[in-house]
Each structure stands twice: as C-alpha cells, then as structure tokens.
C-alpha cells in the first residue's frame, strides 16, 4: 500500500510540470518564442581573425502566413570596415532575389531584441529551396560559417 501511495504522489508531482516549457515564465508572444528557435549567429572572419558578427532569423518558420513561397531571412550584421555594396548573401550558394536595407528600429526588432545603431539590418529574399537551407554571408575577405536552417513545412 505504501508503494502505491508513493507512486501516486510521484506521478502527481511529475505531471504537474508537464505542460510547462522554457518560455512560460517570460512575457513573450508565440512569434517571439518561435524566433528564438529560428535565430542563429556567426562570427565574421578573415585570415587575420574575427572582424564582425552576423545574426540571421529564418522568417518562414516564424510567420508562415506572411512568409511563404520564397525563403525570407532577417539579418543583422556588423563587419569592421565594410561597405553595404560589398556584402553578399548566399543561400545554398545562390544569390538572393532581393535585399532590402532596414533601419535599426523595424518590424522585426521585437522578434530578435537586437536594436543597435552600429548594426546593419536587412530583409533578404531567396527563391524557394527544397531541403536544408545553408545561409552564408560574405564581404570581400570576410565570411560567416554556414548557418543551417530547416524548413519546418518540409519536415514530416
């Protein structure tokens, strides 16, 4: 009988926590929680060392209603001594359809909590890609590592 009571108490204690996740104690929206899962960062490097930082948010998995058909990324970027016209975005080694420069206060700021005047912000659109997404950012001699994303629409 004691074993059954101990088992019942243990079961009740463990089941009380089952519906919680890591975001329950924070006051964030569902989109903000999804964006935390879909954001990746990389150091920008050249042969002399680290020259900056790149952060990319894969928007298709954050807001499927608005971002579909093509591949959309929100990118924040700092590269020491870089010019905007030298920056290249590549998805699976292919160039983007469109690169739109954004201000540091834009509609994606709340999703990433990045809002620095020294960062450059971009909305980058690529053709639809089947399979894994490999985003790389380059600038003259600087490059990021490959940022790997999965399209959750294709994952079954």
mmCIF file with all atom_site columns, C-alpha atoms in Angstrom:
data_model
loop_
_atom_site.group_PDB
_atom_site.id
_atom_site.type_symbol
_atom_site.label_atom_id
_atom_site.label_alt_id
_atom_site.label_comp_id
_atom_site.label_asym_id
_atom_site.label_entity_id
_atom_site.label_seq_id
_atom_site.pdbx_PDB_ins_code
_atom_site.Cartn_x
_atom_site.Cartn_y
_atom_site.Cartn_z
_atom_site.occupancy
_atom_site.B_iso_or_equiv
_atom_site.pdbx_formal_charge
_atom_site.auth_seq_id
_atom_site.auth_comp_id
_atom_site.auth_asym_id
_atom_site.auth_atom_id
_atom_site.pdbx_PDB_model_num
ATOM 1   C CA . UNK A 1 1   ? 0.000  0.000  0.000   1.00 0.00 ? 1   UNK A CA 1
ATOM 2   C CA . UNK A 1 2   ? 2.851  2.395  0.836   1.00 0.00 ? 2   UNK A CA 1
ATOM 3   C CA . UNK A 1 3   ? 4.377  1.743  -2.558  1.00 0.00 ? 3   UNK A CA 1
ATOM 4   C CA . UNK A 1 4   ? 1.127  2.687  -4.312  1.00 0.00 ? 4   UNK A CA 1
ATOM 5   C CA . UNK A 1 5   ? 0.849  5.921  -2.323  1.00 0.00 ? 5   UNK A CA 1
ATOM 6   C CA . UNK A 1 6   ? 4.481  6.825  -3.072  1.00 0.00 ? 6   UNK A CA 1
ATOM 7   C CA . UNK A 1 7   ? 3.943  6.033  -6.744  1.00 0.00 ? 7   UNK A CA 1
ATOM 8   C CA . UNK A 1 8   ? 0.771  8.144  -6.864  1.00 0.00 ? 8   UNK A CA 1
ATOM 9   C CA . UNK A 1 9   ? 2.469  11.109 -5.139  1.00 0.00 ? 9   UNK A CA 1
ATOM 10  C CA . UNK A 1 10  ? 5.456  10.881 -7.521  1.00 0.00 ? 10  UNK A CA 1
ATOM 11  C CA . UNK A 1 11  ? 3.166  10.710 -10.532 1.00 0.00 ? 11  UNK A CA 1
ATOM 12  C CA . UNK A 1 12  ? 1.240  13.784 -9.380  1.00 0.00 ? 12  UNK A CA 1
ATOM 13  C CA . UNK A 1 13  ? 4.428  15.748 -8.758  1.00 0.00 ? 13  UNK A CA 1
ATOM 14  C CA . UNK A 1 14  ? 5.909  14.987 -12.170 1.00 0.00 ? 14  UNK A CA 1
ATOM 15  C CA . UNK A 1 15  ? 2.680  15.509 -14.108 1.00 0.00 ? 15  UNK A CA 1
ATOM 16  C CA . UNK A 1 16  ? 2.205  18.987 -12.602 1.00 0.00 ? 16  UNK A CA 1
ATOM 17  C CA . UNK A 1 17  ? 5.212  20.253 -14.602 1.00 0.00 ? 17  UNK A CA 1
ATOM 18  C CA . UNK A 1 18  ? 4.395  18.509 -17.881 1.00 0.00 ? 18  UNK A CA 1
ATOM 19  C CA . UNK A 1 19  ? 2.573  21.420 -19.541 1.00 0.00 ? 19  UNK A CA 1
ATOM 20  C CA . UNK A 1 20  ? 5.314  23.985 -18.941 1.00 0.00 ? 20  UNK A CA 1
ATOM 21  C CA . UNK A 1 21  ? 8.076  24.963 -21.325 1.00 0.00 ? 21  UNK A CA 1
ATOM 22  C CA . UNK A 1 22  ? 11.103 27.256 -21.177 1.00 0.00 ? 22  UNK A CA 1
ATOM 23  C CA . UNK A 1 23  ? 9.113  30.314 -22.296 1.00 0.00 ? 23  UNK A CA 1
ATOM 24  C CA . UNK A 1 24  ? 6.246  30.084 -19.765 1.00 0.00 ? 24  UNK A CA 1
ATOM 25  C CA . UNK A 1 25  ? 7.992  32.252 -17.175 1.00 0.00 ? 25  UNK A CA 1
ATOM 26  C CA . UNK A 1 26  ? 8.708  35.031 -19.680 1.00 0.00 ? 26  UNK A CA 1
ATOM 27  C CA . UNK A 1 27  ? 6.208  37.516 -21.035 1.00 0.00 ? 27  UNK A CA 1
ATOM 28  C CA . UNK A 1 28  ? 6.764  36.870 -24.752 1.00 0.00 ? 28  UNK A CA 1
ATOM 29  C CA . UNK A 1 29  ? 4.481  36.208 -27.701 1.00 0.00 ? 29  UNK A CA 1
ATOM 30  C CA . UNK A 1 30  ? 4.325  32.973 -29.657 1.00 0.00 ? 30  UNK A CA 1
ATOM 31  C CA . UNK A 1 31  ? 6.185  34.636 -32.563 1.00 0.00 ? 31  UNK A CA 1
ATOM 32  C CA . UNK A 1 32  ? 8.956  35.756 -30.220 1.00 0.00 ? 32  UNK A CA 1
ATOM 33  C CA . UNK A 1 33  ? 9.271  32.205 -28.866 1.00 0.00 ? 33  UNK A CA 1
ATOM 34  C CA . UNK A 1 34  ? 9.422  30.808 -32.408 1.00 0.00 ? 34  UNK A CA 1
ATOM 35  C CA . UNK A 1 35  ? 12.042 33.377 -33.387 1.00 0.00 ? 35  UNK A CA 1
ATOM 36  C CA . UNK A 1 36  ? 14.294 32.285 -30.502 1.00 0.00 ? 36  UNK A CA 1
ATOM 37  C CA . UNK A 1 37  ? 14.237 28.796 -32.025 1.00 0.00 ? 37  UNK A CA 1
ATOM 38  C CA . UNK A 1 38  ? 14.919 30.085 -35.563 1.00 0.00 ? 38  UNK A CA 1
ATOM 39  C CA . UNK A 1 39  ? 17.786 32.519 -34.957 1.00 0.00 ? 39  UNK A CA 1
ATOM 40  C CA . UNK A 1 40  ? 21.469 31.778 -35.486 1.00 0.00 ? 40  UNK A CA 1
ATOM 41  C CA . UNK A 1 41  ? 24.640 33.823 -35.205 1.00 0.00 ? 41  UNK A CA 1
ATOM 42  C CA . UNK A 1 42  ? 28.122 33.526 -36.607 1.00 0.00 ? 42  UNK A CA 1
ATOM 43  C CA . UNK A 1 43  ? 31.365 35.399 -36.262 1.00 0.00 ? 43  UNK A CA 1
ATOM 44  C CA . UNK A 1 44  ? 32.559 37.097 -39.442 1.00 0.00 ? 44  UNK A CA 1
ATOM 45  C CA . UNK A 1 45  ? 36.193 36.114 -40.004 1.00 0.00 ? 45  UNK A CA 1
ATOM 46  C CA . UNK A 1 46  ? 39.069 36.638 -42.375 1.00 0.00 ? 46  UNK A CA 1
ATOM 47  C CA . UNK A 1 47  ? 42.664 35.392 -42.315 1.00 0.00 ? 47  UNK A CA 1
ATOM 48  C CA . UNK A 1 48  ? 43.510 37.917 -39.566 1.00 0.00 ? 48  UNK A CA 1
ATOM 49  C CA . UNK A 1 49  ? 40.745 36.847 -37.170 1.00 0.00 ? 49  UNK A CA 1
ATOM 50  C CA . UNK A 1 50  ? 37.262 37.966 -36.187 1.00 0.00 ? 50  UNK A CA 1
ATOM 51  C CA . UNK A 1 51  ? 36.005 41.088 -37.983 1.00 0.00 ? 51  UNK A CA 1
ATOM 52  C CA . UNK A 1 52  ? 32.340 41.159 -37.041 1.00 0.00 ? 52  UNK A CA 1
ATOM 53  C CA . UNK A 1 53  ? 29.144 39.276 -36.344 1.00 0.00 ? 53  UNK A CA 1
ATOM 54  C CA . UNK A 1 54  ? 26.136 38.143 -38.362 1.00 0.00 ? 54  UNK A CA 1
ATOM 55  C CA . UNK A 1 55  ? 22.757 37.062 -36.985 1.00 0.00 ? 55  UNK A CA 1
ATOM 56  C CA . UNK A 1 56  ? 20.031 35.564 -39.159 1.00 0.00 ? 56  UNK A CA 1
ATOM 57  C CA . UNK A 1 57  ? 16.388 34.803 -38.399 1.00 0.00 ? 57  UNK A CA 1
ATOM 58  C CA . UNK A 1 58  ? 14.564 32.427 -40.746 1.00 0.00 ? 58  UNK A CA 1
ATOM 59  C CA . UNK A 1 59  ? 11.167 34.102 -41.045 1.00 0.00 ? 59  UNK A CA 1
ATOM 60  C CA . UNK A 1 60  ? 9.302  31.301 -42.865 1.00 0.00 ? 60  UNK A CA 1
ATOM 61  C CA . UNK A 1 61  ? 9.164  29.221 -39.673 1.00 0.00 ? 61  UNK A CA 1
ATOM 62  C CA . UNK A 1 62  ? 8.140  32.206 -37.538 1.00 0.00 ? 62  UNK A CA 1
ATOM 63  C CA . UNK A 1 63  ? 5.184  33.531 -39.571 1.00 0.00 ? 63  UNK A CA 1
ATOM 64  C CA . UNK A 1 64  ? 4.043  31.009 -42.170 1.00 0.00 ? 64  UNK A CA 1
ATOM 65  C CA . UNK A 1 65  ? 1.056  33.110 -43.236 1.00 0.00 ? 65  UNK A CA 1
ATOM 66  C CA . UNK A 1 66  ? 3.133  36.118 -44.268 1.00 0.00 ? 66  UNK A CA 1
ATOM 67  C CA . UNK A 1 67  ? 6.397  34.467 -45.291 1.00 0.00 ? 67  UNK A CA 1
ATOM 68  C CA . UNK A 1 68  ? 5.806  31.664 -47.765 1.00 0.00 ? 68  UNK A CA 1
ATOM 69  C CA . UNK A 1 69  ? 6.540  30.922 -51.414 1.00 0.00 ? 69  UNK A CA 1
ATOM 70  C CA . UNK A 1 70  ? 10.133 32.157 -51.188 1.00 0.00 ? 70  UNK A CA 1
ATOM 71  C CA . UNK A 1 71  ? 12.757 31.968 -48.414 1.00 0.00 ? 71  UNK A CA 1
ATOM 72  C CA . UNK A 1 72  ? 12.918 35.037 -46.124 1.00 0.00 ? 72  UNK A CA 1
ATOM 73  C CA . UNK A 1 73  ? 15.661 35.975 -43.678 1.00 0.00 ? 73  UNK A CA 1
ATOM 74  C CA . UNK A 1 74  ? 16.035 38.922 -41.330 1.00 0.00 ? 74  UNK A CA 1
ATOM 75  C CA . UNK A 1 75  ? 19.757 39.582 -40.988 1.00 0.00 ? 75  UNK A CA 1
ATOM 76  C CA . UNK A 1 76  ? 21.619 41.885 -38.601 1.00 0.00 ? 76  UNK A CA 1
ATOM 77  C CA . UNK A 1 77  ? 25.229 42.418 -39.445 1.00 0.00 ? 77  UNK A CA 1
ATOM 78  C CA . UNK A 1 78  ? 28.390 44.175 -38.363 1.00 0.00 ? 78  UNK A CA 1
ATOM 79  C CA . UNK A 1 79  ? 31.637 43.870 -40.289 1.00 0.00 ? 79  UNK A CA 1
ATOM 80  C CA . UNK A 1 80  ? 34.500 46.172 -39.374 1.00 0.00 ? 80  UNK A CA 1
ATOM 81  C CA . UNK A 1 81  ? 35.305 48.481 -42.304 1.00 0.00 ? 81  UNK A CA 1
ATOM 82  C CA . UNK A 1 82  ? 32.599 47.009 -44.534 1.00 0.00 ? 82  UNK A CA 1
ATOM 83  C CA . UNK A 1 83  ? 30.599 48.822 -47.196 1.00 0.00 ? 83  UNK A CA 1
ATOM 84  C CA . UNK A 1 84  ? 26.990 47.796 -47.829 1.00 0.00 ? 84  UNK A CA 1
ATOM 85  C CA . UNK A 1 85  ? 27.600 47.288 -51.547 1.00 0.00 ? 85  UNK A CA 1
ATOM 86  C CA . UNK A 1 86  ? 30.291 44.654 -50.820 1.00 0.00 ? 86  UNK A CA 1
ATOM 87  C CA . UNK A 1 87  ? 28.037 42.375 -48.765 1.00 0.00 ? 87  UNK A CA 1
ATOM 88  C CA . UNK A 1 88  ? 26.892 39.123 -50.368 1.00 0.00 ? 88  UNK A CA 1
ATOM 89  C CA . UNK A 1 89  ? 24.155 36.827 -49.099 1.00 0.00 ? 89  UNK A CA 1
ATOM 90  C CA . UNK A 1 90  ? 24.141 33.256 -50.397 1.00 0.00 ? 90  UNK A CA 1
ATOM 91  C CA . UNK A 1 91  ? 21.568 30.531 -49.779 1.00 0.00 ? 91  UNK A CA 1
ATOM 92  C CA . UNK A 1 92  ? 22.812 27.123 -50.876 1.00 0.00 ? 92  UNK A CA 1
ATOM 93  C CA . UNK A 1 93  ? 25.391 29.061 -52.973 1.00 0.00 ? 93  UNK A CA 1
ATOM 94  C CA . UNK A 1 94  ? 22.673 31.023 -54.815 1.00 0.00 ? 94  UNK A CA 1
ATOM 95  C CA . UNK A 1 95  ? 22.254 34.804 -54.805 1.00 0.00 ? 95  UNK A CA 1
ATOM 96  C CA . UNK A 1 96  ? 19.108 36.444 -53.382 1.00 0.00 ? 96  UNK A CA 1
ATOM 97  C CA . UNK A 1 97  ? 16.126 37.751 -55.304 1.00 0.00 ? 97  UNK A CA 1
ATOM 98  C CA . UNK A 1 98  ? 16.043 40.900 -53.180 1.00 0.00 ? 98  UNK A CA 1
ATOM 99  C CA . UNK A 1 99  ? 17.998 42.568 -50.390 1.00 0.00 ? 99  UNK A CA 1
ATOM 100 C CA . UNK A 1 100 ? 16.201 45.372 -48.583 1.00 0.00 ? 100 UNK A CA 1
ATOM 101 C CA . UNK A 1 101 ? 18.133 47.519 -46.095 1.00 0.00 ? 101 UNK A CA 1
ATOM 102 C CA . UNK A 1 102 ? 16.170 48.302 -42.915 1.00 0.00 ? 102 UNK A CA 1
ATOM 103 C CA . UNK A 1 103 ? 16.577 50.834 -40.137 1.00 0.00 ? 103 UNK A CA 1
ATOM 104 C CA . UNK A 1 104 ? 17.637 49.677 -36.665 1.00 0.00 ? 104 UNK A CA 1
ATOM 105 C CA . UNK A 1 105 ? 14.038 50.139 -35.465 1.00 0.00 ? 105 UNK A CA 1
ATOM 106 C CA . UNK A 1 106 ? 11.931 47.979 -37.747 1.00 0.00 ? 106 UNK A CA 1
ATOM 107 C CA . UNK A 1 107 ? 9.068  45.499 -37.541 1.00 0.00 ? 107 UNK A CA 1
ATOM 108 C CA . UNK A 1 108 ? 11.419 42.590 -36.733 1.00 0.00 ? 108 UNK A CA 1
ATOM 109 C CA . UNK A 1 109 ? 13.185 44.296 -33.819 1.00 0.00 ? 109 UNK A CA 1
ATOM 110 C CA . UNK A 1 110 ? 10.778 42.809 -31.254 1.00 0.00 ? 110 UNK A CA 1
ATOM 111 C CA . UNK A 1 111 ? 11.426 39.301 -32.567 1.00 0.00 ? 111 UNK A CA 1
ATOM 112 C CA . UNK A 1 112 ? 15.173 39.414 -32.010 1.00 0.00 ? 112 UNK A CA 1
ATOM 113 C CA . UNK A 1 113 ? 15.707 42.065 -29.308 1.00 0.00 ? 113 UNK A CA 1
ATOM 114 C CA . UNK A 1 114 ? 18.513 43.432 -31.492 1.00 0.00 ? 114 UNK A CA 1
ATOM 115 C CA . UNK A 1 115 ? 18.355 47.201 -31.820 1.00 0.00 ? 115 UNK A CA 1
ATOM 116 C CA . UNK A 1 116 ? 21.810 48.716 -32.110 1.00 0.00 ? 116 UNK A CA 1
ATOM 117 C CA . UNK A 1 117 ? 22.723 51.699 -34.240 1.00 0.00 ? 117 UNK A CA 1
ATOM 118 C CA . UNK A 1 118 ? 26.065 50.111 -35.190 1.00 0.00 ? 118 UNK A CA 1
ATOM 119 C CA . UNK A 1 119 ? 24.395 47.046 -36.777 1.00 0.00 ? 119 UNK A CA 1
ATOM 120 C CA . UNK A 1 120 ? 23.075 46.962 -40.338 1.00 0.00 ? 120 UNK A CA 1
ATOM 121 C CA . UNK A 1 121 ? 19.722 45.258 -40.878 1.00 0.00 ? 121 UNK A CA 1
ATOM 122 C CA . UNK A 1 122 ? 18.427 43.509 -43.982 1.00 0.00 ? 122 UNK A CA 1
ATOM 123 C CA . UNK A 1 123 ? 15.384 41.615 -45.193 1.00 0.00 ? 123 UNK A CA 1
ATOM 124 C CA . UNK A 1 124 ? 16.788 39.091 -47.673 1.00 0.00 ? 124 UNK A CA 1
ATOM 125 C CA . UNK A 1 125 ? 14.577 37.086 -50.042 1.00 0.00 ? 125 UNK A CA 1
ATOM 126 C CA . UNK A 1 126 ? 15.692 33.975 -51.939 1.00 0.00 ? 126 UNK A CA 1
ATOM 127 C CA . UNK A 1 127 ? 13.976 31.587 -54.336 1.00 0.00 ? 127 UNK A CA 1
ATOM 128 C CA . UNK A 1 128 ? 12.292 28.609 -52.658 1.00 0.00 ? 128 UNK A CA 1
ATOM 129 C CA . UNK A 1 129 ? 14.760 25.849 -51.760 1.00 0.00 ? 129 UNK A CA 1
ATOM 130 C CA . UNK A 1 130 ? 13.972 22.178 -51.220 1.00 0.00 ? 130 UNK A CA 1
ATOM 131 C CA . UNK A 1 131 ? 15.748 20.541 -48.306 1.00 0.00 ? 131 UNK A CA 1
ATOM 132 C CA . UNK A 1 132 ? 18.143 22.107 -45.828 1.00 0.00 ? 132 UNK A CA 1
ATOM 133 C CA . UNK A 1 133 ? 18.939 25.802 -46.066 1.00 0.00 ? 133 UNK A CA 1
ATOM 134 C CA . UNK A 1 134 ? 22.593 26.886 -45.873 1.00 0.00 ? 134 UNK A CA 1
ATOM 135 C CA . UNK A 1 135 ? 22.937 30.638 -45.484 1.00 0.00 ? 135 UNK A CA 1
ATOM 136 C CA . UNK A 1 136 ? 26.330 32.299 -45.764 1.00 0.00 ? 136 UNK A CA 1
ATOM 137 C CA . UNK A 1 137 ? 27.259 35.967 -45.587 1.00 0.00 ? 137 UNK A CA 1
ATOM 138 C CA . UNK A 1 138 ? 30.393 37.286 -47.272 1.00 0.00 ? 138 UNK A CA 1
ATOM 139 C CA . UNK A 1 139 ? 32.125 40.621 -47.720 1.00 0.00 ? 139 UNK A CA 1
ATOM 140 C CA . UNK A 1 140 ? 35.389 40.879 -49.654 1.00 0.00 ? 140 UNK A CA 1
ATOM 141 C CA . UNK A 1 141 ? 37.743 38.787 -47.469 1.00 0.00 ? 141 UNK A CA 1
ATOM 142 C CA . UNK A 1 142 ? 35.273 38.185 -44.613 1.00 0.00 ? 142 UNK A CA 1
ATOM 143 C CA . UNK A 1 143 ? 32.775 35.365 -44.334 1.00 0.00 ? 143 UNK A CA 1
ATOM 144 C CA . UNK A 1 144 ? 30.470 33.703 -41.843 1.00 0.00 ? 144 UNK A CA 1
ATOM 145 C CA . UNK A 1 145 ? 30.227 30.000 -41.232 1.00 0.00 ? 145 UNK A CA 1
ATOM 146 C CA . UNK A 1 146 ? 27.288 28.248 -42.883 1.00 0.00 ? 146 UNK A CA 1
ATOM 147 C CA . UNK A 1 147 ? 24.097 28.910 -40.933 1.00 0.00 ? 147 UNK A CA 1
ATOM 148 C CA . UNK A 1 148 ? 21.920 25.800 -41.264 1.00 0.00 ? 148 UNK A CA 1
ATOM 149 C CA . UNK A 1 149 ? 18.131 26.053 -41.116 1.00 0.00 ? 149 UNK A CA 1
ATOM 150 C CA . UNK A 1 150 ? 15.352 23.529 -41.651 1.00 0.00 ? 150 UNK A CA 1
ATOM 151 C CA . UNK A 1 151 ? 12.140 24.475 -43.378 1.00 0.00 ? 151 UNK A CA 1
ATOM 152 C CA . UNK A 1 152 ? 9.506  23.112 -40.974 1.00 0.00 ? 152 UNK A CA 1
ATOM 153 C CA . UNK A 1 153 ? 6.947  22.903 -43.807 1.00 0.00 ? 153 UNK A CA 1
ATOM 154 C CA . UNK A 1 154 ? 9.091  20.182 -45.372 1.00 0.00 ? 154 UNK A CA 1
ATOM 155 C CA . UNK A 1 155 ? 9.775  18.291 -42.124 1.00 0.00 ? 155 UNK A CA 1
ATOM 156 C CA . UNK A 1 156 ? 7.275  15.487 -41.590 1.00 0.00 ? 156 UNK A CA 1
#
